[in-house]
mmCIF file of C-alpha atoms in Angstrom:
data_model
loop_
_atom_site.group_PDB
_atom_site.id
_atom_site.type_symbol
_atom_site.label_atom_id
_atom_site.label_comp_id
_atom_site.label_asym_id
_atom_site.label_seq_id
_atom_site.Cartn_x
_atom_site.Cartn_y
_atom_site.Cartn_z
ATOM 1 C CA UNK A 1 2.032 18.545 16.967
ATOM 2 C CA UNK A 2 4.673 16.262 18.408
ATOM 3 C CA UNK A 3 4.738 12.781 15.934
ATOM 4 C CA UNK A 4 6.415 9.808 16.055
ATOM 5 C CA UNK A 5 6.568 8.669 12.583
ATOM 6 C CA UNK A 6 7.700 5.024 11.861
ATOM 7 C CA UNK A 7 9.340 3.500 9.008
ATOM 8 C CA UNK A 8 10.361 6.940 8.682
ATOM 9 C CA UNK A 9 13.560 6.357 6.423
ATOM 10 C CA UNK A 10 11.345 4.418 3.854
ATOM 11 C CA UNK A 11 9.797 5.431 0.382
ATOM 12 C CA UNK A 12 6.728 6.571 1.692
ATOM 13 C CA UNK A 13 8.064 7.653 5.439
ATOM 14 C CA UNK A 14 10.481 10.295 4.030
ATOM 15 C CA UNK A 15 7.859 12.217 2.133
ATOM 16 C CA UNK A 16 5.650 12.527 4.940
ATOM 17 C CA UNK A 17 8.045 13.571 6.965
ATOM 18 C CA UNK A 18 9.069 16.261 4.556
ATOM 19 C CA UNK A 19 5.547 17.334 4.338
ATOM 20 C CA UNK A 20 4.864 17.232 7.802
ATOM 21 C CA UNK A 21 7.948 19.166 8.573
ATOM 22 C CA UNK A 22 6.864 21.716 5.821
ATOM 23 C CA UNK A 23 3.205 21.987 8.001
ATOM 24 C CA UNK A 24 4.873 23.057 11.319
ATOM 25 C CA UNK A 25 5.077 19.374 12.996
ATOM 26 C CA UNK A 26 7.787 18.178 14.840
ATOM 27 C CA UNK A 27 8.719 14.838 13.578
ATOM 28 C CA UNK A 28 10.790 12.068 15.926
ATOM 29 C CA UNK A 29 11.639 9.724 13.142
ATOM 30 C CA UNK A 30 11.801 5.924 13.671
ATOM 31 C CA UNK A 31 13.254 3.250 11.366
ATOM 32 C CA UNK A 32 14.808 -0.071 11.479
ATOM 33 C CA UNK A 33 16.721 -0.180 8.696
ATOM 34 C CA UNK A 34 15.723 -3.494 7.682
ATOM 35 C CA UNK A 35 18.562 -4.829 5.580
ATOM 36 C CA UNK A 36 15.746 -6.287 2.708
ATOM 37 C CA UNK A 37 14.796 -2.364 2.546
ATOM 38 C CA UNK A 38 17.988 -0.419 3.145
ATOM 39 C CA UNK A 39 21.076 -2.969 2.453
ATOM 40 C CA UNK A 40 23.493 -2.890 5.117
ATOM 41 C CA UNK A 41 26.111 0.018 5.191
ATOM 42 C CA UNK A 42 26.150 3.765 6.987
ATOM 43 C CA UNK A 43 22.610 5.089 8.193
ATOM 44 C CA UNK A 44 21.378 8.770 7.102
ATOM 45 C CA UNK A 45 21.863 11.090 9.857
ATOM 46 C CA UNK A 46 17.900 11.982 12.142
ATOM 47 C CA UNK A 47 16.727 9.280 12.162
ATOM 48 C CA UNK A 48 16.796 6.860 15.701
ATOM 49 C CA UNK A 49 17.225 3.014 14.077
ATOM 50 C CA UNK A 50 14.947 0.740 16.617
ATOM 51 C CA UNK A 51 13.186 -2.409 16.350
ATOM 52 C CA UNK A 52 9.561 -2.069 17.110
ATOM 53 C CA UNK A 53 9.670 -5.268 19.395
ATOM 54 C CA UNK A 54 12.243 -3.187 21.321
ATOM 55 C CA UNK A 55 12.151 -2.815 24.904
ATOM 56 C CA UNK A 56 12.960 1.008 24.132
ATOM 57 C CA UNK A 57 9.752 1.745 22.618
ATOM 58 C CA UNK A 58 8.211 3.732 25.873
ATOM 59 C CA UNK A 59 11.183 5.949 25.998
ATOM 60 C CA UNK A 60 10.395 7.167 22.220
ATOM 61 C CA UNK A 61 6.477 7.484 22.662
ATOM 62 C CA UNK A 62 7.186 10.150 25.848
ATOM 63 C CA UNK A 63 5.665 13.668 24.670
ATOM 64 C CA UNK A 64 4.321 11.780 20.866
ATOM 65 C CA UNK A 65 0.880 13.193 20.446
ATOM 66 C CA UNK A 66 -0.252 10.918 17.605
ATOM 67 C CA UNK A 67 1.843 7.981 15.590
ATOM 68 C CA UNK A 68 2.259 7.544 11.996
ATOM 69 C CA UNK A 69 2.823 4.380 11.536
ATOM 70 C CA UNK A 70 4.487 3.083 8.347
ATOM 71 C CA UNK A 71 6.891 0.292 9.100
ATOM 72 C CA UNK A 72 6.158 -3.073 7.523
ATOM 73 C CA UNK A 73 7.895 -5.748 5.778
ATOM 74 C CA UNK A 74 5.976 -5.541 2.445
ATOM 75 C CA UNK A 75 6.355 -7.202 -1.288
ATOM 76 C CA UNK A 76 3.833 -10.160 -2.255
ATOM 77 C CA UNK A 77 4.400 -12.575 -0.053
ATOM 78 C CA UNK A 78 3.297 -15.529 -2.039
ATOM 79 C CA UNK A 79 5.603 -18.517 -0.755
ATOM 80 C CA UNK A 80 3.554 -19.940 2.496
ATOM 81 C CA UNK A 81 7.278 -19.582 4.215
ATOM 82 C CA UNK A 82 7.071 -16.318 4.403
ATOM 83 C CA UNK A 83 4.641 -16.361 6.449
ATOM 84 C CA UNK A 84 5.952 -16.329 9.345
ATOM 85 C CA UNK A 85 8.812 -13.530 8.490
ATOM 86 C CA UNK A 86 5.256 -11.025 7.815
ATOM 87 C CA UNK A 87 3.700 -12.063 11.060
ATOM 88 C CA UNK A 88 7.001 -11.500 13.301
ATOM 89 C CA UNK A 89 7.744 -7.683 11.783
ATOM 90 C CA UNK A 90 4.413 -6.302 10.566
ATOM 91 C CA UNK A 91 1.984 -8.041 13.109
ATOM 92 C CA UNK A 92 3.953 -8.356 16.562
ATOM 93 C CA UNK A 93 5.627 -4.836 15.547
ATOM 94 C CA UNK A 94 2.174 -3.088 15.712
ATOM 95 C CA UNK A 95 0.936 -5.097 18.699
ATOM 96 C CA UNK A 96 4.429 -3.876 20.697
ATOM 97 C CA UNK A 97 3.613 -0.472 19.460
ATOM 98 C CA UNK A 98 0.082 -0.683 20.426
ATOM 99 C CA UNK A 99 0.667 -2.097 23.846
ATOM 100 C CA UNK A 100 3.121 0.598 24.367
ATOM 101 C CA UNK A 101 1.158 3.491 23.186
ATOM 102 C CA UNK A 102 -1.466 2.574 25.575
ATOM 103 C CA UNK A 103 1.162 2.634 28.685
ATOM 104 C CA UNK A 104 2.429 5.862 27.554
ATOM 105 C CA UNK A 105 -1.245 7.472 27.220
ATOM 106 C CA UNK A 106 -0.821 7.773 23.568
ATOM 107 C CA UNK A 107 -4.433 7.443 21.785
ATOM 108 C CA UNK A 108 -4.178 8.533 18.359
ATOM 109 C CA UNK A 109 -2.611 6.333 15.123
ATOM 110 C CA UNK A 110 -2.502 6.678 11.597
ATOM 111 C CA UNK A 111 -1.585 3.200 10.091
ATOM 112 C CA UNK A 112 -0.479 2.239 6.645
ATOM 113 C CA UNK A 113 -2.946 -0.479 5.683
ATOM 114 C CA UNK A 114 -3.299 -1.097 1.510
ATOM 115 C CA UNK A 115 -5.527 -2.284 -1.245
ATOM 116 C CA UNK A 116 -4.381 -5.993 -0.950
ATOM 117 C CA UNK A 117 -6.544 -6.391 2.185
ATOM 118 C CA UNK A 118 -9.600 -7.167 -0.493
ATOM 119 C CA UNK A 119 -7.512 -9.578 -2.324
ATOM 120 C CA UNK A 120 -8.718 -8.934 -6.013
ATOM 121 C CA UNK A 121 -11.312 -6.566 -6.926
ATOM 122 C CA UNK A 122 -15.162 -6.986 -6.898
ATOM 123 C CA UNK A 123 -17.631 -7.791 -9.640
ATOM 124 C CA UNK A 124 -21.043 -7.427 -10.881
ATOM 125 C CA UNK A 125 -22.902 -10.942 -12.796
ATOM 126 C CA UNK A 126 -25.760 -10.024 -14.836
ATOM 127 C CA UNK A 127 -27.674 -12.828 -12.736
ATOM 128 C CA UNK A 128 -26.241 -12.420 -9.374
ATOM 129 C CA UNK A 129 -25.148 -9.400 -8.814
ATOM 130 C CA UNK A 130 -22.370 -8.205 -6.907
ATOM 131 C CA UNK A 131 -19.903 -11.210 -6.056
ATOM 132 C CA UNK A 132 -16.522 -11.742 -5.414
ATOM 133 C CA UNK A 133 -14.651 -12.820 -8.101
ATOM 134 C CA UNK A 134 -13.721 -17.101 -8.294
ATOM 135 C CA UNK A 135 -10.473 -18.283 -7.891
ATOM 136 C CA UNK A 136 -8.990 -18.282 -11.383
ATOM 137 C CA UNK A 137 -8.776 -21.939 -13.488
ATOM 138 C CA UNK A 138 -5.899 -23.227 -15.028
ATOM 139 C CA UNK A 139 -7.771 -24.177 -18.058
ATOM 140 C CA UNK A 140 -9.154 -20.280 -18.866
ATOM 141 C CA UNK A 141 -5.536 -18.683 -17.727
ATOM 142 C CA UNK A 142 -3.822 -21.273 -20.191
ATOM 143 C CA UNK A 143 -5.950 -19.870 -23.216
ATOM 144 C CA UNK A 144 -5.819 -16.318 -22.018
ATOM 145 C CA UNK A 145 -9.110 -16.124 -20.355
ATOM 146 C CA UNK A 146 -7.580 -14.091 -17.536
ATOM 147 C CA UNK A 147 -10.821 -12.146 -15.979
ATOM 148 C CA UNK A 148 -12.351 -14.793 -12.886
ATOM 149 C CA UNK A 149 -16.118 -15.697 -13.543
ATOM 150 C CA UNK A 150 -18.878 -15.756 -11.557
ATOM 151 C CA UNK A 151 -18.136 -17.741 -8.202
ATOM 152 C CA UNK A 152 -22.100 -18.897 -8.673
ATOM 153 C CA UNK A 153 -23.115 -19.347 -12.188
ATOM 154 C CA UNK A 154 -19.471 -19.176 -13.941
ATOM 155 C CA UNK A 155 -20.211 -16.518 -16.117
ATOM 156 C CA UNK A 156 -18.927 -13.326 -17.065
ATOM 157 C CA UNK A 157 -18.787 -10.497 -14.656
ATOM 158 C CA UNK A 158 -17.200 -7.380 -14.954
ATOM 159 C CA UNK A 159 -15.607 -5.299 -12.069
ATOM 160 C CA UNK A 160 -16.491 -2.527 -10.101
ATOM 161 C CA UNK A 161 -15.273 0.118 -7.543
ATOM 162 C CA UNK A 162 -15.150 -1.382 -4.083
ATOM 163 C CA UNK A 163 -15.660 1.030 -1.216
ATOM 164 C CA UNK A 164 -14.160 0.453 2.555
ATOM 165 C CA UNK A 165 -16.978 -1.446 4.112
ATOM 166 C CA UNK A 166 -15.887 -4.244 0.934
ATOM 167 C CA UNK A 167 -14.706 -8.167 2.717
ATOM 168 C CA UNK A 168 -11.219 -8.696 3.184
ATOM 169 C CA UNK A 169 -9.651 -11.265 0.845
ATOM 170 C CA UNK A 170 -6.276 -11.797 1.744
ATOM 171 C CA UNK A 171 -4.155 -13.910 -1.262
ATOM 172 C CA UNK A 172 -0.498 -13.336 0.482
ATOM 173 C CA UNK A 173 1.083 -13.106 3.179
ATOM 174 C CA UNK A 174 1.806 -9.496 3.260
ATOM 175 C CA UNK A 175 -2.305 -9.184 2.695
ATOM 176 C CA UNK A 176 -2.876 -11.575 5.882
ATOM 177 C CA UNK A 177 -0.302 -8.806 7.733
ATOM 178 C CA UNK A 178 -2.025 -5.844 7.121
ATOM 179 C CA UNK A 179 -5.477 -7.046 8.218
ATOM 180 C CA UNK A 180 -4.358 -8.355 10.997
ATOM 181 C CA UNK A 181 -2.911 -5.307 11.499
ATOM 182 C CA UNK A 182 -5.955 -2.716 11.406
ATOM 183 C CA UNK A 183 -7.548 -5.680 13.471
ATOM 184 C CA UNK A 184 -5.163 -5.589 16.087
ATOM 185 C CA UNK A 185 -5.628 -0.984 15.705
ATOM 186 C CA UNK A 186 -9.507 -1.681 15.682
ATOM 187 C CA UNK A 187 -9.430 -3.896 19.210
ATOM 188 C CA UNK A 188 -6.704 -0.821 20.714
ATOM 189 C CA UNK A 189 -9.252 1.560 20.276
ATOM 190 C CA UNK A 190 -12.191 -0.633 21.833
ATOM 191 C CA UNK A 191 -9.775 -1.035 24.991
ATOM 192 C CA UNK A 192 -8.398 2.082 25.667
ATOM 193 C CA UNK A 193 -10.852 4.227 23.916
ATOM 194 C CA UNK A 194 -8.526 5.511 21.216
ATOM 195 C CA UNK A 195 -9.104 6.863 17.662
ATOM 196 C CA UNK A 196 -7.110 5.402 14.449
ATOM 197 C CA UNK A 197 -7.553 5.907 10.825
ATOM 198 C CA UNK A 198 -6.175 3.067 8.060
ATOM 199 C CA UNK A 199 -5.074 4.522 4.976
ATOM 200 C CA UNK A 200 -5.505 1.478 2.324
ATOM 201 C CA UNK A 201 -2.763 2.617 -0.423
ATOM 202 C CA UNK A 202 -3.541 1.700 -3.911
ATOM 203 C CA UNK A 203 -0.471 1.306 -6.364
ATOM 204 C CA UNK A 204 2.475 3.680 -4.941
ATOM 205 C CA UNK A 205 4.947 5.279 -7.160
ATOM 206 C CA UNK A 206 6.858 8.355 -7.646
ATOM 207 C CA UNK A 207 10.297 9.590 -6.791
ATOM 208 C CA UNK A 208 12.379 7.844 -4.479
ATOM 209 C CA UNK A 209 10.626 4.682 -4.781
ATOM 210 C CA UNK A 210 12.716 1.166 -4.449
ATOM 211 C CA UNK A 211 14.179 -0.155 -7.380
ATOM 212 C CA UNK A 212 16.118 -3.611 -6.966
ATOM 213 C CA UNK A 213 15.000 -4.606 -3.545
ATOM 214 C CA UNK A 214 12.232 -7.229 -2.829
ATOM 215 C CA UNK A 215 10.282 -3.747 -2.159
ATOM 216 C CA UNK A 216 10.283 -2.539 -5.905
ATOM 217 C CA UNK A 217 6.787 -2.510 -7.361
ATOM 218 C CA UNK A 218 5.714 -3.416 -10.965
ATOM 219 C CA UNK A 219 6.414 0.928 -12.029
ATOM 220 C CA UNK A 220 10.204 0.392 -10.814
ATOM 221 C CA UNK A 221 10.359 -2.481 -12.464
ATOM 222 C CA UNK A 222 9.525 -1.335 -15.652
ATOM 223 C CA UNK A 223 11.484 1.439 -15.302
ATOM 224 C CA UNK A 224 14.306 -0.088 -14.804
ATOM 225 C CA UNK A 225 14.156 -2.801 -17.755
ATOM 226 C CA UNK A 226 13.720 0.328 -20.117
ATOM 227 C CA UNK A 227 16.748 2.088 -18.738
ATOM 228 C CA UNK A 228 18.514 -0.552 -19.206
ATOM 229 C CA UNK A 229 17.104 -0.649 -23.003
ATOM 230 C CA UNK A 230 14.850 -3.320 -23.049
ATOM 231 C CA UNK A 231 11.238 -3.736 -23.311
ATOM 232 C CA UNK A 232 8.963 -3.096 -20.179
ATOM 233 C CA UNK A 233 7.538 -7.411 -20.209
ATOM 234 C CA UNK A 234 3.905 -7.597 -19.089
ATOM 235 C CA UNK A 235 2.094 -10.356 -18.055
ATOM 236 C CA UNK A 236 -1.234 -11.339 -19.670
ATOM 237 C CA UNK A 237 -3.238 -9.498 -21.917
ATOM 238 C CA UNK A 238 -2.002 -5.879 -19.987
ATOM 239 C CA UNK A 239 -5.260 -5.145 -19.204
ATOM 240 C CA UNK A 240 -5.654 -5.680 -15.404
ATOM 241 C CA UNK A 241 -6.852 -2.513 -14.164
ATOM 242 C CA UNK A 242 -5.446 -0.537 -11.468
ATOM 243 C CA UNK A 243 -5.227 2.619 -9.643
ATOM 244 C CA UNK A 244 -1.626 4.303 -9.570
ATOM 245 C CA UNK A 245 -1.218 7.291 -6.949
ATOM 246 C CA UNK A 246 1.757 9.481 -6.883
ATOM 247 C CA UNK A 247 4.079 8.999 -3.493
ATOM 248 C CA UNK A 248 2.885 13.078 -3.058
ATOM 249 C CA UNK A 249 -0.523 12.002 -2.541
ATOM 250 C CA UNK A 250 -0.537 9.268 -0.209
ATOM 251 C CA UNK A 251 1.967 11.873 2.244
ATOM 252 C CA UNK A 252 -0.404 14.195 2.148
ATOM 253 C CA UNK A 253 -3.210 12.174 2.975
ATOM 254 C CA UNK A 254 -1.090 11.325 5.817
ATOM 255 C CA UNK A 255 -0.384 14.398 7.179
ATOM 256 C CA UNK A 256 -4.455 15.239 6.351
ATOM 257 C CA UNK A 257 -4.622 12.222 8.606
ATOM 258 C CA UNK A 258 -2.551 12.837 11.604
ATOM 259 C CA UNK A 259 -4.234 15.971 11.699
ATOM 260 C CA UNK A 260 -7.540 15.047 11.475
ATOM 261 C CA UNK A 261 -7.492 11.701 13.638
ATOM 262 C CA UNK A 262 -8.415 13.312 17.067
ATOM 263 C CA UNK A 263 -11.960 14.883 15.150
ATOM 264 C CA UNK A 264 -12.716 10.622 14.486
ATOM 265 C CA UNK A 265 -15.410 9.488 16.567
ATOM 266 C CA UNK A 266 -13.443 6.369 19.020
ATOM 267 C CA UNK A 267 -12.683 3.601 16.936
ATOM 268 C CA UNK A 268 -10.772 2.801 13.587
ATOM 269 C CA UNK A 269 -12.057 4.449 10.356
ATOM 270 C CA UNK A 270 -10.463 3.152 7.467
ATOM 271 C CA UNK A 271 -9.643 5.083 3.713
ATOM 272 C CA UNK A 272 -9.398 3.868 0.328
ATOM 273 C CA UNK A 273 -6.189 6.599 -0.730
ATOM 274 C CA UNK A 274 -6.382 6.325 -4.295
ATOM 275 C CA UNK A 275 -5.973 9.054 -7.494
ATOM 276 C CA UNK A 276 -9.890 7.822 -8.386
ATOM 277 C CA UNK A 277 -8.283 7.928 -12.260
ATOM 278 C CA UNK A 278 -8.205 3.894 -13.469
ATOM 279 C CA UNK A 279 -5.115 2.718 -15.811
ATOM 280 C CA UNK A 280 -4.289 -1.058 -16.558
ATOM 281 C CA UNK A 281 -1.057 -2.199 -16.028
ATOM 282 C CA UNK A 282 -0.327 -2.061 -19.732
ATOM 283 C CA UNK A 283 -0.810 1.506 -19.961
ATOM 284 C CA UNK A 284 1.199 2.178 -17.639
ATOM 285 C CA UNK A 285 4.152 0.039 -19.295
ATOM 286 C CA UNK A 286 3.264 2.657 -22.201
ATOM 287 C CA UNK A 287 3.084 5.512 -20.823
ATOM 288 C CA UNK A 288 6.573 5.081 -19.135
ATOM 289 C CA UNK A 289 8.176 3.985 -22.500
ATOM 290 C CA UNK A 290 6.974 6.464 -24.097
ATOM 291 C CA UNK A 291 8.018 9.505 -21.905
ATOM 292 C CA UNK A 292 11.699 7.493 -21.561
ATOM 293 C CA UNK A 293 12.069 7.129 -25.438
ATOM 294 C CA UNK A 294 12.518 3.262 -24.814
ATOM 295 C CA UNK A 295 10.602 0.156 -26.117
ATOM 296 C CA UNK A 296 6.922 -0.511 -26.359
ATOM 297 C CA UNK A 297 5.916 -3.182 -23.943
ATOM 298 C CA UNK A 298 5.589 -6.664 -24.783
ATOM 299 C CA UNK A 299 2.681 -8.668 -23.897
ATOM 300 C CA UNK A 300 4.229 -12.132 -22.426
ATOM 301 C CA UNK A 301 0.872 -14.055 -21.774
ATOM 302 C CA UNK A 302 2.614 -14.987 -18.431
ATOM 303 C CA UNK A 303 0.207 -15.234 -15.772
ATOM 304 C CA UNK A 304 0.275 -16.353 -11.962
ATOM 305 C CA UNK A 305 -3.149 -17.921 -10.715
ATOM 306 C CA UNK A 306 -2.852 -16.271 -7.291
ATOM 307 C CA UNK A 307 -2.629 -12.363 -9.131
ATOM 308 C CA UNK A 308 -4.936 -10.023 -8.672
ATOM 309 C CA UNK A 309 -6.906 -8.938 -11.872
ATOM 310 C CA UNK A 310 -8.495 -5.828 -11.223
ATOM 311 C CA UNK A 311 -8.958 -3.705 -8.003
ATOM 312 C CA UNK A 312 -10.453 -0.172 -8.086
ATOM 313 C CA UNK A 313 -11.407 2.052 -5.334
ATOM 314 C CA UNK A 314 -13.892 4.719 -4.687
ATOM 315 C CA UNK A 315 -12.093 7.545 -3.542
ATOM 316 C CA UNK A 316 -15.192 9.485 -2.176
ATOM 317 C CA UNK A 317 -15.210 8.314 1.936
ATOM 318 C CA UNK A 318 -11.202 9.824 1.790
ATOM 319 C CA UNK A 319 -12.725 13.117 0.322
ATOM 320 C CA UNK A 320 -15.468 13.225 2.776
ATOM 321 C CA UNK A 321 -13.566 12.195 5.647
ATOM 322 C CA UNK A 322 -10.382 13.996 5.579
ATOM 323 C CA UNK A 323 -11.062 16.682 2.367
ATOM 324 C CA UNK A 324 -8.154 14.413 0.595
ATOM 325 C CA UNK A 325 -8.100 14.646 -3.475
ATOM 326 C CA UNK A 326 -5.382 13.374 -5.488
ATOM 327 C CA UNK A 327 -3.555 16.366 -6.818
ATOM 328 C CA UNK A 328 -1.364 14.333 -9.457
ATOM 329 C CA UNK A 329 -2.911 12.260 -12.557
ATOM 330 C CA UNK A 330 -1.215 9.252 -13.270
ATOM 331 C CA UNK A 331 -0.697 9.894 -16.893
ATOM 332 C CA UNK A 332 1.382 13.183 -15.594
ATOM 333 C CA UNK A 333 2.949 11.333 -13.011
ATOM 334 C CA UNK A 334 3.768 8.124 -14.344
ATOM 335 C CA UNK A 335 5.475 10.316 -17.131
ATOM 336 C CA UNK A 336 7.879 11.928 -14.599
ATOM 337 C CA UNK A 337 8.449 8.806 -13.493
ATOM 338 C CA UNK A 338 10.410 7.815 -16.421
ATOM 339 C CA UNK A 339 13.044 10.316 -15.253
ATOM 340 C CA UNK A 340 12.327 10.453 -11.631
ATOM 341 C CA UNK A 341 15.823 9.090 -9.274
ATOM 342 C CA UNK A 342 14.931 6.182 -7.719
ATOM 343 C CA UNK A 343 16.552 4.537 -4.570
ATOM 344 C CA UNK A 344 18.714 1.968 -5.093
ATOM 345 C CA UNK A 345 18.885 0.512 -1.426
#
């Protein structure tokens, strides 16, 4: 199978095009090398450096059987300027591509969506039932009440798994992007007929993951205050739960993907890609100290209204639908992290 894989040169783009590679496909790899991503400086040799708002596009997609695509602008977003930036590269790069996949009589996708498109998690009240979770006060985050209440009664309620078919909540503007992204995938495959799958990525980490761009998640982070022989500093209580899947996972599911997209009834199906194993964000912070010999974390009480507290996904549709399991638990693979190389631009 002939695939045009985009963002190809990025943390998660190189390791499925390893593993696709490895599986017999040929690969054309795409990638802009956005400077915020890659730093300026000599490009790696196979890979063809294009703008997806390029004119050029068609002449790439001739002979693709199915797209992978992966490039994006991502980090939080969470200054209403950026706005704009997200819109421009994630949102008018996928409609170019989209638009130029249906002149070219290209009909199958695999897009890099993520867990951010629910915003935070979802609850259960003892009264109400399942709700989403109200916007955080200032008055409970000042005295460390960190979980949300009830957006009904303002009681406790304690979170659950959300499944694909859960509301989008978008809190950033990287989270406005990616809907608006599997929206504009969803409305390709009504017009031309076409089959996509969204892969919503929970937390990514692993080998060869960022670690001082705008890119690096909270794993790098920590990381990289213990090599440098401080203390891993975590905001709240450390208790926000999360699921962390290895880099090697969400590739595979990938691949699983691309290969599997053309057996999709017309239409977009989406997948939670998670490890189905929760951890909270202080455990992780442990875990990494521990296998690196460095500090125990410190608990700052630092909080940020707009942050997610907990978001957990069922992992069962991703099973059903493409036979993808995790392969690597987090406590293993955070671990390795501690001594994993990360990229430094």
């Amino acid at each position: 199978m002939k695939i045009l894989l985009t963002g190809a040169a990025g943390f998660i783009g190189t390791h499925i095009g390893r593993i696709a590679r490895e599986r017999g496909h040929e690969v054309v790899a795409l990638d802009m090398f956005l400077d915020k991503a890659h730093g300026p400086g000599e490009r790696p040799p196979g890979f063809e450096q294009l703008d997806l708002r390029s004119a050029r596009l068609d002449d790439v997609l001739d002979g693709i059987d199915v797209v992978c695509h992966q490039a994006a602008m991502v980090g939080n977003g969470v200054d209403a300027q950026d706005l704009p930036d997200y819109a421009e590269h994630n949102d008018a790069g996928t409609a170019r591509l989209l638009a130029a996949m249906a002149r070219r009589g290209v009909d199958r996708l695999v897009l890099a969506s993520s867990m951010v498109v629910y915003g935070d998690g979802r609850y259960t009240c003892p009264e109400h039932g399942d709700v989403p979770p109200a916007q955080r006060r200032e008055d409970d985050l000042s005295v460390g009440r960190y979980d949300p209440r009830c957006p009904v009664c303002g009681g406790d309620i304690t979170w659950r798994r959300i499944s694909e078919d859960t509301p989008f909540l978008p809190r950033t503007s990287y989270a406005a992007s990616k809907i608006a992204q599997e929206h504009y995938a969803s409305a390709w495959c009504t017009l031309e007929g076409s089959r996509a799958v969204a892969l919503r990525y929970h937390n990514v980490y692993g080998p060869g993951m960022p670690a001082d761009t705008p890119y690096a998640g909270v794993a790098a982070i920590f990381r990289s205050a213990i090599a440098r022989g401080e203390a891993p500093r975590v905001f709240e209580d450390g208790a926000q739960v999360r699921d962390f899947v290895h880099v090697h996972d969400i590739a595979r599911a990938n691949v699983l993907a691309v290969e599997q997209v053309a057996d999709h009834e017309p239409g977009l199906t989406p997948y939670n890609i998670a490890s189905g194993t929760t951890f909270t964000i202080g455990q992780m912070a442990s875990t990494l100290a521990a296998a690196a010999g460095g500090q125990q974390p410190v608990l700052t009480g630092d909080y940020r209204a707009f942050d997610v507290r907990h978001v957990v996904a069922s992992p069962e549709a991703a099973k059903a639908g493409l036979g993808f399991e995790a392969e690597i638990r987090p406590e293993e693979g955070l671990a390795a992290l501690a001594t994993d190389p990360l990229r430094t631009r």
